[in-house]
mmCIF file of C-alpha atoms in Angstrom:
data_model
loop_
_atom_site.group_PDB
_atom_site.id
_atom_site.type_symbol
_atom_site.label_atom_id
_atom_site.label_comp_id
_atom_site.label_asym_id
_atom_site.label_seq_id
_atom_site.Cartn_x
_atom_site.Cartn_y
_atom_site.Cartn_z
ATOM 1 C CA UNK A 1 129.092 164.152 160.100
ATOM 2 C CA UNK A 2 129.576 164.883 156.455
ATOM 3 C CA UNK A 3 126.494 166.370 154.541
ATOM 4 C CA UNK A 4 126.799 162.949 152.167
ATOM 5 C CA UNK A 5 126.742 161.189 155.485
ATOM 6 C CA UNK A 6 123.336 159.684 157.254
ATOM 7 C CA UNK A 7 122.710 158.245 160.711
ATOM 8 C CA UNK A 8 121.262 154.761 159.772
ATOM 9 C CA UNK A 9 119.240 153.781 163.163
ATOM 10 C CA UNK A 10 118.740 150.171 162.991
ATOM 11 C CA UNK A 11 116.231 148.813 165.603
ATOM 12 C CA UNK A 12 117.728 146.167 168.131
ATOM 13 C CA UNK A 13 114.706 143.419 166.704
ATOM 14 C CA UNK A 14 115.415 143.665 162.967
ATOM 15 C CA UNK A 15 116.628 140.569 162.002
ATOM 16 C CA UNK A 16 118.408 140.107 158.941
ATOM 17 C CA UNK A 17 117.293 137.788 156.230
ATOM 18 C CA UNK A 18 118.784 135.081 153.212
ATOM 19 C CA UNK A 19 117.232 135.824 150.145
ATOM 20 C CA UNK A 20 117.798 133.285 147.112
ATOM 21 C CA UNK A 21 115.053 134.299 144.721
ATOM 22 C CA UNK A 22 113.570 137.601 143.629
ATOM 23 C CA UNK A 23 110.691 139.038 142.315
ATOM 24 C CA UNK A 24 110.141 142.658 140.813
ATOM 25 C CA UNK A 25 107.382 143.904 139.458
ATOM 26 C CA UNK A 26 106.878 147.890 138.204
ATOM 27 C CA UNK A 27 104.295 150.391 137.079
ATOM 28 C CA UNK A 28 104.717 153.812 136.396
ATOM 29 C CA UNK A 29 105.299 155.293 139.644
ATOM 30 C CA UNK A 30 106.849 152.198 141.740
ATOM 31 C CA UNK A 31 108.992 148.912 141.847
ATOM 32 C CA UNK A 32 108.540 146.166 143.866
ATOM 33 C CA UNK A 33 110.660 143.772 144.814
ATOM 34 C CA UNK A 34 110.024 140.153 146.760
ATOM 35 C CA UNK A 35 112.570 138.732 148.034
ATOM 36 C CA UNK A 36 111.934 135.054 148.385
ATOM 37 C CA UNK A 37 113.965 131.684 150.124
ATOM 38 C CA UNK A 38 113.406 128.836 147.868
ATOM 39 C CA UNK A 39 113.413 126.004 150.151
ATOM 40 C CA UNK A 40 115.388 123.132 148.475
ATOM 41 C CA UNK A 41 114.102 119.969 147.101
ATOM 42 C CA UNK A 42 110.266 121.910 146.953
ATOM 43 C CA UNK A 43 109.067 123.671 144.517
ATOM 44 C CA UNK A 44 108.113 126.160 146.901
ATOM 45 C CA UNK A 45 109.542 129.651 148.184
ATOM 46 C CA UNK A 46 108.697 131.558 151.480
ATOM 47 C CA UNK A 47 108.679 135.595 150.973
ATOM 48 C CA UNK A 48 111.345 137.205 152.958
ATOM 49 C CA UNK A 49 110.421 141.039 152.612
ATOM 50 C CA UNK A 50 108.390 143.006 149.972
ATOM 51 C CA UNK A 51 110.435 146.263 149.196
ATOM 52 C CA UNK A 52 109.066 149.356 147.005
ATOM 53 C CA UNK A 53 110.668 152.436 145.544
ATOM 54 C CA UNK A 54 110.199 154.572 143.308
ATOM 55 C CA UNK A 55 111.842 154.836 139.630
ATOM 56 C CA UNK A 56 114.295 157.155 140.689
ATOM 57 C CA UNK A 57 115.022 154.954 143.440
ATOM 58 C CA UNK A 58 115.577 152.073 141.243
ATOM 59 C CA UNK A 59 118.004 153.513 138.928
ATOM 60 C CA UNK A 60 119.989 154.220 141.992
ATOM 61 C CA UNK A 61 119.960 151.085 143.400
ATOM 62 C CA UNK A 62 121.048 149.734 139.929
ATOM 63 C CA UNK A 63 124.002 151.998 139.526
ATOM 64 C CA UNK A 64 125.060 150.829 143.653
ATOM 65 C CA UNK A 65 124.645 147.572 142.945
ATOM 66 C CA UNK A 66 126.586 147.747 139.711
ATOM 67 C CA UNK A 67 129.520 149.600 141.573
ATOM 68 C CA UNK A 68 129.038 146.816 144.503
ATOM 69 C CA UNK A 69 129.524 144.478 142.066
ATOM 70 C CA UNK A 70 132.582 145.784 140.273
ATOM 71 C CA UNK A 71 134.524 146.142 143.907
ATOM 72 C CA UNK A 72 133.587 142.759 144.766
ATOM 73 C CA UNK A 73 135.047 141.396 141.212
ATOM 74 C CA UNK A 74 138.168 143.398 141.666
ATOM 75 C CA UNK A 75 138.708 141.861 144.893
ATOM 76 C CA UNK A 76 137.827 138.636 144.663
ATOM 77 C CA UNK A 77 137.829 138.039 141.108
ATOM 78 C CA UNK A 78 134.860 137.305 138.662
ATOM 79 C CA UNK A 79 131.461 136.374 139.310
ATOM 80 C CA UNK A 80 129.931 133.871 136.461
ATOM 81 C CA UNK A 81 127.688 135.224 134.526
ATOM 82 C CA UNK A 82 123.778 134.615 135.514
ATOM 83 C CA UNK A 83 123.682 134.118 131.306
ATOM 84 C CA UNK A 84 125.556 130.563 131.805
ATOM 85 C CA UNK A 85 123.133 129.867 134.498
ATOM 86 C CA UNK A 86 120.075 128.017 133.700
ATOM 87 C CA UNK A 87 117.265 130.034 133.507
ATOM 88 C CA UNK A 88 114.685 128.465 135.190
ATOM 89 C CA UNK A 89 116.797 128.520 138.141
ATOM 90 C CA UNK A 90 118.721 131.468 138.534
ATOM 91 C CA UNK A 91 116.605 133.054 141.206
ATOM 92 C CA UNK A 92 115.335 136.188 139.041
ATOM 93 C CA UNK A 93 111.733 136.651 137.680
ATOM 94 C CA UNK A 94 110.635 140.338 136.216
ATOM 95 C CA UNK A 95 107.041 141.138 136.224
ATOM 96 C CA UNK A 96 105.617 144.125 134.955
ATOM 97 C CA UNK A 97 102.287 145.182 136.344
ATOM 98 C CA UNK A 98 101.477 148.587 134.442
#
């Protein structure tokens, strides 16, 4: 093993889980994200997992995601822009709590 490389130990009973909404809320020393499945038809959501990191953290996950992104697009071509999307349903909300 590399010294970039980690050995990710996933327990047998984690499950994984669909997430079609989010939540994130920040303060000065955390984010935290809820990731929610809105049921459809309701006007109603069931929380998923609750996930905080720090700042740092964050920015990293931005720049991954961002890269994730790009490889996807250049693969499978472009994803439509959440901007063409209507708001009110595009699965996003930003909260700040500082």
């Amino acid at each position: 093993m590399t010294g970039n490389e980690i050995n990710v130990q996933i327990p047998q009973n984690l499950d994984p889980v669909y997430s079609n909404m989010i939540q994130i809320a920040f303060k000065d020393d955390e984010f935290t994200m809820m990731f929610l499945h809105q049921l459809p038809a309701v006007n109603q959501a069931k929380a998923k997992a609750i996930v905080s990191i720090s700042p740092t953290h964050a920015k990293k996950l931005l720049m991954a995601l961002q890269k994730s992104v790009n490889d996807y697009e250049e693969k499978f071509g472009s994803i439509a822009s959440a901007a063409s999307q209507d708001s009110a349903s595009d699965g996003f909300t930003l909260r700040g709590y500082s």
